[in-house]
């Protein structure tokens, strides 16, 4: 905490239905001197997704939600759309495991802008850019949509569903979707590396990243998924549903992802599930070892890396085999840096090379694009109506052409200094896919949004 100037850390560790240790350290609000406790609400960031997926499973058990039905049948007047693929193939299950075909989305703004509702976000950005079910693509907007599916299926609001069907039955009295106005002075302030203490985060209340909760709360939630629930009023989920969330996995790069959980089949000899979230102003870790019914929580109000080590050390204090594996990993010498060698010159396939003209389809309309791709991988582009030419480089993945260029799309949410990252494939002689507009640095005032792109080769 001293090294990284972290104002507050809160931790909890449980085995079975017993909390073995929970404690708060430092200050939830450094300016007013409010100390952090085990009941201090912290911003959970993407751990919200695991809570939203749990709410979806609750409704599934009641027969109100079908994981394999089209999500658009729940979304009603604000459906997901696609210029190329069948949006009806997007299901709640695919939203929950990030295989829906939706791209990147991460929107925040300053206190002077009007935040959109989830319905507006889906309308403006809910464009399916990849074939549903084809690939894992970690998507915040997918969980915005899943939160709306849950709300429509329950004929309620997402915050009410979470409170009535997850928080209250588990005894999570410090949890809320968005900051609880009755607890504002107690809620942990977020401290950004770049901006210091930031204003109370004004993000729209969604199923992706909007929940606040305490370390004590998350321990109770973890116990549910460790099959050691201390439910106060009724059983929240059956063991079979817990298994479905943790075992219905898809490949996620070099990892696996279930329904709201990252899954590791062998972490120092144990199977582990992880919910993790953070920004440059927060960090949340919830790790469970199901076979041992161990739950570990670490929360901070600054974006730092050490919570992962704290989690491992707490588990190692309970499990000798885990401690041995952790020590062995740390004892291994770091791999020596290989001598740099010149990369072979890139030569693109002829299907990519040429001059392409088309549009990026944004919420504000269509932005003209003209992109020239050379065999060497050099790329030159003009974006929008301006004459300025942007230059960048191309690379090829197994299924797509990746381009990175400076610039923006002249939309209302553009910020000077953005970069544009294109991921395109050849389909029927055209290039189509997604372009993601990203800010020049991590900021609580800026975000990343993706748009549909279609280009045709000029003759």
mmCIF file of N, CA and C in Angstrom, residues 19-78:
data_model
loop_
_atom_site.group_PDB
_atom_site.id
_atom_site.type_symbol
_atom_site.label_atom_id
_atom_site.label_comp_id
_atom_site.label_asym_id
_atom_site.label_seq_id
_atom_site.Cartn_x
_atom_site.Cartn_y
_atom_site.Cartn_z
ATOM 1 N N UNK A 19 -16.322 -17.331 7.772
ATOM 2 C CA UNK A 19 -15.340 -16.316 7.403
ATOM 3 C C UNK A 19 -14.199 -16.402 8.406
ATOM 4 N N UNK A 20 -13.001 -16.733 7.908
ATOM 5 C CA UNK A 20 -11.851 -16.932 8.780
ATOM 6 C C UNK A 20 -11.190 -15.617 9.165
ATOM 7 N N UNK A 21 -11.204 -14.678 8.235
ATOM 8 C CA UNK A 21 -10.541 -13.393 8.489
ATOM 9 C C UNK A 21 -11.112 -12.371 7.530
ATOM 10 N N UNK A 22 -11.454 -11.214 8.044
ATOM 11 C CA UNK A 22 -11.847 -10.077 7.201
ATOM 12 C C UNK A 22 -11.403 -8.806 7.904
ATOM 13 N N UNK A 23 -10.888 -7.854 7.104
ATOM 14 C CA UNK A 23 -10.347 -6.640 7.707
ATOM 15 C C UNK A 23 -10.219 -5.546 6.653
ATOM 16 N N UNK A 24 -10.364 -4.304 7.100
ATOM 17 C CA UNK A 24 -10.131 -3.155 6.237
ATOM 18 C C UNK A 24 -8.888 -2.413 6.682
ATOM 19 N N UNK A 25 -8.171 -1.862 5.707
ATOM 20 C CA UNK A 25 -6.922 -1.144 5.982
ATOM 21 C C UNK A 25 -6.966 0.205 5.269
ATOM 22 N N UNK A 26 -6.496 1.244 5.927
ATOM 23 C CA UNK A 26 -6.366 2.537 5.282
ATOM 24 C C UNK A 26 -7.667 3.316 5.246
ATOM 25 N N UNK A 27 -7.792 4.161 4.200
ATOM 26 C CA UNK A 27 -8.858 5.153 4.156
ATOM 27 C C UNK A 27 -9.732 5.007 2.916
ATOM 28 N N UNK A 28 -11.026 4.874 3.162
ATOM 29 C CA UNK A 28 -11.983 4.894 2.060
ATOM 30 C C UNK A 28 -12.022 6.269 1.411
ATOM 31 N N UNK A 29 -11.826 7.296 2.226
ATOM 32 C CA UNK A 29 -11.775 8.669 1.732
ATOM 33 C C UNK A 29 -10.617 9.359 2.446
ATOM 34 N N UNK A 30 -9.526 9.539 1.738
ATOM 35 C CA UNK A 30 -8.324 10.092 2.341
ATOM 36 C C UNK A 30 -8.528 11.553 2.747
ATOM 37 N N UNK A 31 -9.345 12.265 1.982
ATOM 38 C CA UNK A 31 -9.540 13.692 2.245
ATOM 39 C C UNK A 31 -10.366 13.935 3.512
ATOM 40 N N UNK A 32 -11.366 13.098 3.771
ATOM 41 C CA UNK A 32 -12.223 13.298 4.945
ATOM 42 C C UNK A 32 -11.849 12.403 6.109
ATOM 43 N N UNK A 33 -10.878 11.481 5.889
ATOM 44 C CA UNK A 33 -10.430 10.618 6.969
ATOM 45 C C UNK A 33 -11.343 9.459 7.280
ATOM 46 N N UNK A 34 -12.266 9.114 6.368
ATOM 47 C CA UNK A 34 -13.146 7.961 6.584
ATOM 48 C C UNK A 34 -12.344 6.682 6.387
ATOM 49 N N UNK A 35 -12.290 5.837 7.416
ATOM 50 C CA UNK A 35 -11.489 4.624 7.351
ATOM 51 C C UNK A 35 -12.232 3.508 6.608
ATOM 52 N N UNK A 36 -11.468 2.650 5.970
ATOM 53 C CA UNK A 36 -12.028 1.486 5.284
ATOM 54 C C UNK A 36 -12.308 0.379 6.293
ATOM 55 N N UNK A 37 -13.438 -0.271 6.139
ATOM 56 C CA UNK A 37 -13.809 -1.412 6.966
ATOM 57 C C UNK A 37 -14.247 -2.552 6.052
ATOM 58 N N UNK A 38 -14.588 -3.674 6.652
ATOM 59 C CA UNK A 38 -15.069 -4.805 5.857
ATOM 60 C C UNK A 38 -16.459 -4.527 5.293
ATOM 61 N N UNK A 39 -17.122 -3.446 5.760
ATOM 62 C CA UNK A 39 -18.444 -3.092 5.248
ATOM 63 C C UNK A 39 -18.411 -1.845 4.364
ATOM 64 N N UNK A 40 -17.221 -1.388 3.980
ATOM 65 C CA UNK A 40 -17.103 -0.248 3.066
ATOM 66 C C UNK A 40 -17.455 -0.683 1.644
ATOM 67 N N UNK A 41 -18.424 -0.040 0.987
ATOM 68 C CA UNK A 41 -18.695 -0.369 -0.422
ATOM 69 C C UNK A 41 -17.569 0.139 -1.329
ATOM 70 N N UNK A 42 -17.029 -0.751 -2.139
ATOM 71 C CA UNK A 42 -16.030 -0.432 -3.158
ATOM 72 C C UNK A 42 -16.668 -0.634 -4.537
ATOM 73 N N UNK A 43 -16.115 0.063 -5.521
ATOM 74 C CA UNK A 43 -16.527 -0.142 -6.906
ATOM 75 C C UNK A 43 -15.984 -1.485 -7.380
ATOM 76 N N UNK A 44 -16.871 -2.368 -7.866
ATOM 77 C CA UNK A 44 -16.470 -3.724 -8.239
ATOM 78 C C UNK A 44 -16.058 -3.863 -9.696
ATOM 79 N N UNK A 45 -16.322 -2.856 -10.528
ATOM 80 C CA UNK A 45 -15.979 -2.943 -11.955
ATOM 81 C C UNK A 45 -16.576 -4.223 -12.539
ATOM 82 N N UNK A 46 -15.759 -5.020 -13.242
ATOM 83 C CA UNK A 46 -16.291 -6.149 -14.005
ATOM 84 C C UNK A 46 -16.721 -7.346 -13.167
ATOM 85 N N UNK A 47 -16.476 -7.344 -11.875
ATOM 86 C CA UNK A 47 -17.058 -8.399 -11.039
ATOM 87 C C UNK A 47 -18.585 -8.295 -11.064
ATOM 88 N N UNK A 48 -19.096 -7.124 -11.455
ATOM 89 C CA UNK A 48 -20.533 -6.967 -11.701
ATOM 90 C C UNK A 48 -21.043 -8.038 -12.657
ATOM 91 N N UNK A 49 -20.246 -8.405 -13.641
ATOM 92 C CA UNK A 49 -20.688 -9.388 -14.634
ATOM 93 C C UNK A 49 -21.072 -10.719 -13.979
ATOM 94 N N UNK A 50 -20.296 -11.150 -13.006
ATOM 95 C CA UNK A 50 -20.581 -12.425 -12.338
ATOM 96 C C UNK A 50 -21.885 -12.339 -11.559
ATOM 97 N N UNK A 51 -22.162 -11.181 -10.975
ATOM 98 C CA UNK A 51 -23.428 -10.977 -10.275
ATOM 99 C C UNK A 51 -24.595 -10.978 -11.251
ATOM 100 N N UNK A 52 -24.414 -10.339 -12.414
ATOM 101 C CA UNK A 52 -25.476 -10.314 -13.429
ATOM 102 C C UNK A 52 -25.747 -11.714 -13.963
ATOM 103 N N UNK A 53 -24.685 -12.480 -14.228
ATOM 104 C CA UNK A 53 -24.864 -13.854 -14.697
ATOM 105 C C UNK A 53 -25.588 -14.692 -13.649
ATOM 106 N N UNK A 54 -25.296 -14.448 -12.369
ATOM 107 C CA UNK A 54 -25.989 -15.167 -11.299
ATOM 108 C C UNK A 54 -27.477 -14.836 -11.298
ATOM 109 N N UNK A 55 -27.815 -13.555 -11.479
ATOM 110 C CA UNK A 55 -29.228 -13.166 -11.554
ATOM 111 C C UNK A 55 -29.922 -13.852 -12.724
ATOM 112 N N UNK A 56 -29.221 -13.966 -13.864
ATOM 113 C CA UNK A 56 -29.798 -14.666 -15.016
ATOM 114 C C UNK A 56 -30.087 -16.128 -14.675
ATOM 115 N N UNK A 57 -29.184 -16.765 -13.933
ATOM 116 C CA UNK A 57 -29.394 -18.164 -13.565
ATOM 117 C C UNK A 57 -30.552 -18.318 -12.577
ATOM 118 N N UNK A 58 -30.736 -17.341 -11.697
ATOM 119 C CA UNK A 58 -31.883 -17.368 -10.787
ATOM 120 C C UNK A 58 -33.183 -17.374 -11.586
ATOM 121 N N UNK A 59 -33.272 -16.499 -12.585
ATOM 122 C CA UNK A 59 -34.478 -16.439 -13.411
ATOM 123 C C UNK A 59 -34.643 -17.709 -14.236
ATOM 124 N N UNK A 60 -33.534 -18.288 -14.664
ATOM 125 C CA UNK A 60 -33.607 -19.554 -15.409
ATOM 126 C C UNK A 60 -34.224 -20.648 -14.546
ATOM 127 N N UNK A 61 -33.830 -20.715 -13.285
ATOM 128 C CA UNK A 61 -34.387 -21.741 -12.400
ATOM 129 C C UNK A 61 -35.887 -21.549 -12.185
ATOM 130 N N UNK A 62 -36.354 -20.321 -12.284
ATOM 131 C CA UNK A 62 -37.778 -20.041 -12.104
ATOM 132 C C UNK A 62 -38.572 -20.189 -13.394
ATOM 133 N N UNK A 63 -37.896 -20.522 -14.479
ATOM 134 C CA UNK A 63 -38.585 -20.679 -15.749
ATOM 135 C C UNK A 63 -38.897 -19.369 -16.442
ATOM 136 N N UNK A 64 -38.268 -18.274 -16.004
ATOM 137 C CA UNK A 64 -38.527 -16.962 -16.603
ATOM 138 C C UNK A 64 -37.540 -16.610 -17.706
ATOM 139 N N UNK A 65 -36.437 -17.322 -17.807
ATOM 140 C CA UNK A 65 -35.391 -16.991 -18.782
ATOM 141 C C UNK A 65 -34.805 -18.280 -19.331
ATOM 142 N N UNK A 66 -34.705 -18.349 -20.649
ATOM 143 C CA UNK A 66 -34.106 -19.480 -21.354
ATOM 144 C C UNK A 66 -32.743 -19.042 -21.876
ATOM 145 N N UNK A 67 -31.676 -19.689 -21.420
ATOM 146 C CA UNK A 67 -30.328 -19.293 -21.826
ATOM 147 C C UNK A 67 -30.106 -19.419 -23.324
ATOM 148 N N UNK A 68 -30.862 -20.263 -23.996
ATOM 149 C CA UNK A 68 -30.624 -20.535 -25.416
ATOM 150 C C UNK A 68 -31.714 -19.989 -26.333
ATOM 151 N N UNK A 69 -32.547 -19.125 -25.804
ATOM 152 C CA UNK A 69 -33.520 -18.400 -26.609
ATOM 153 C C UNK A 69 -32.862 -17.126 -27.142
ATOM 154 N N UNK A 70 -33.375 -16.579 -28.225
ATOM 155 C CA UNK A 70 -32.812 -15.342 -28.754
ATOM 156 C C UNK A 70 -32.930 -14.218 -27.729
ATOM 157 N N UNK A 71 -31.827 -13.510 -27.485
ATOM 158 C CA UNK A 71 -31.854 -12.388 -26.555
ATOM 159 C C UNK A 71 -32.822 -11.305 -27.024
ATOM 160 N N UNK A 72 -32.972 -11.144 -28.332
ATOM 161 C CA UNK A 72 -33.866 -10.107 -28.846
ATOM 162 C C UNK A 72 -35.325 -10.353 -28.468
ATOM 163 N N UNK A 73 -35.692 -11.593 -28.170
ATOM 164 C CA UNK A 73 -37.059 -11.872 -27.742
ATOM 165 C C UNK A 73 -37.328 -11.292 -26.357
ATOM 166 N N UNK A 74 -36.257 -11.002 -25.596
ATOM 167 C CA UNK A 74 -36.407 -10.347 -24.297
ATOM 168 C C UNK A 74 -36.212 -8.836 -24.407
ATOM 169 N N UNK A 75 -35.379 -8.400 -25.351
ATOM 170 C CA UNK A 75 -35.022 -6.981 -25.412
ATOM 171 C C UNK A 75 -36.122 -6.110 -26.005
ATOM 172 N N UNK A 76 -37.024 -6.686 -26.769
ATOM 173 C CA UNK A 76 -38.192 -5.959 -27.251
ATOM 174 C C UNK A 76 -37.858 -4.797 -28.157
ATOM 175 N N UNK A 77 -38.219 -3.560 -27.766
ATOM 176 C CA UNK A 77 -38.100 -2.420 -28.682
ATOM 177 C C UNK A 77 -36.671 -1.942 -28.896
ATOM 178 N N UNK A 78 -35.706 -2.486 -28.184
ATOM 179 C CA UNK A 78 -34.310 -2.075 -28.371
ATOM 180 C C UNK A 78 -33.458 -3.304 -28.656
#
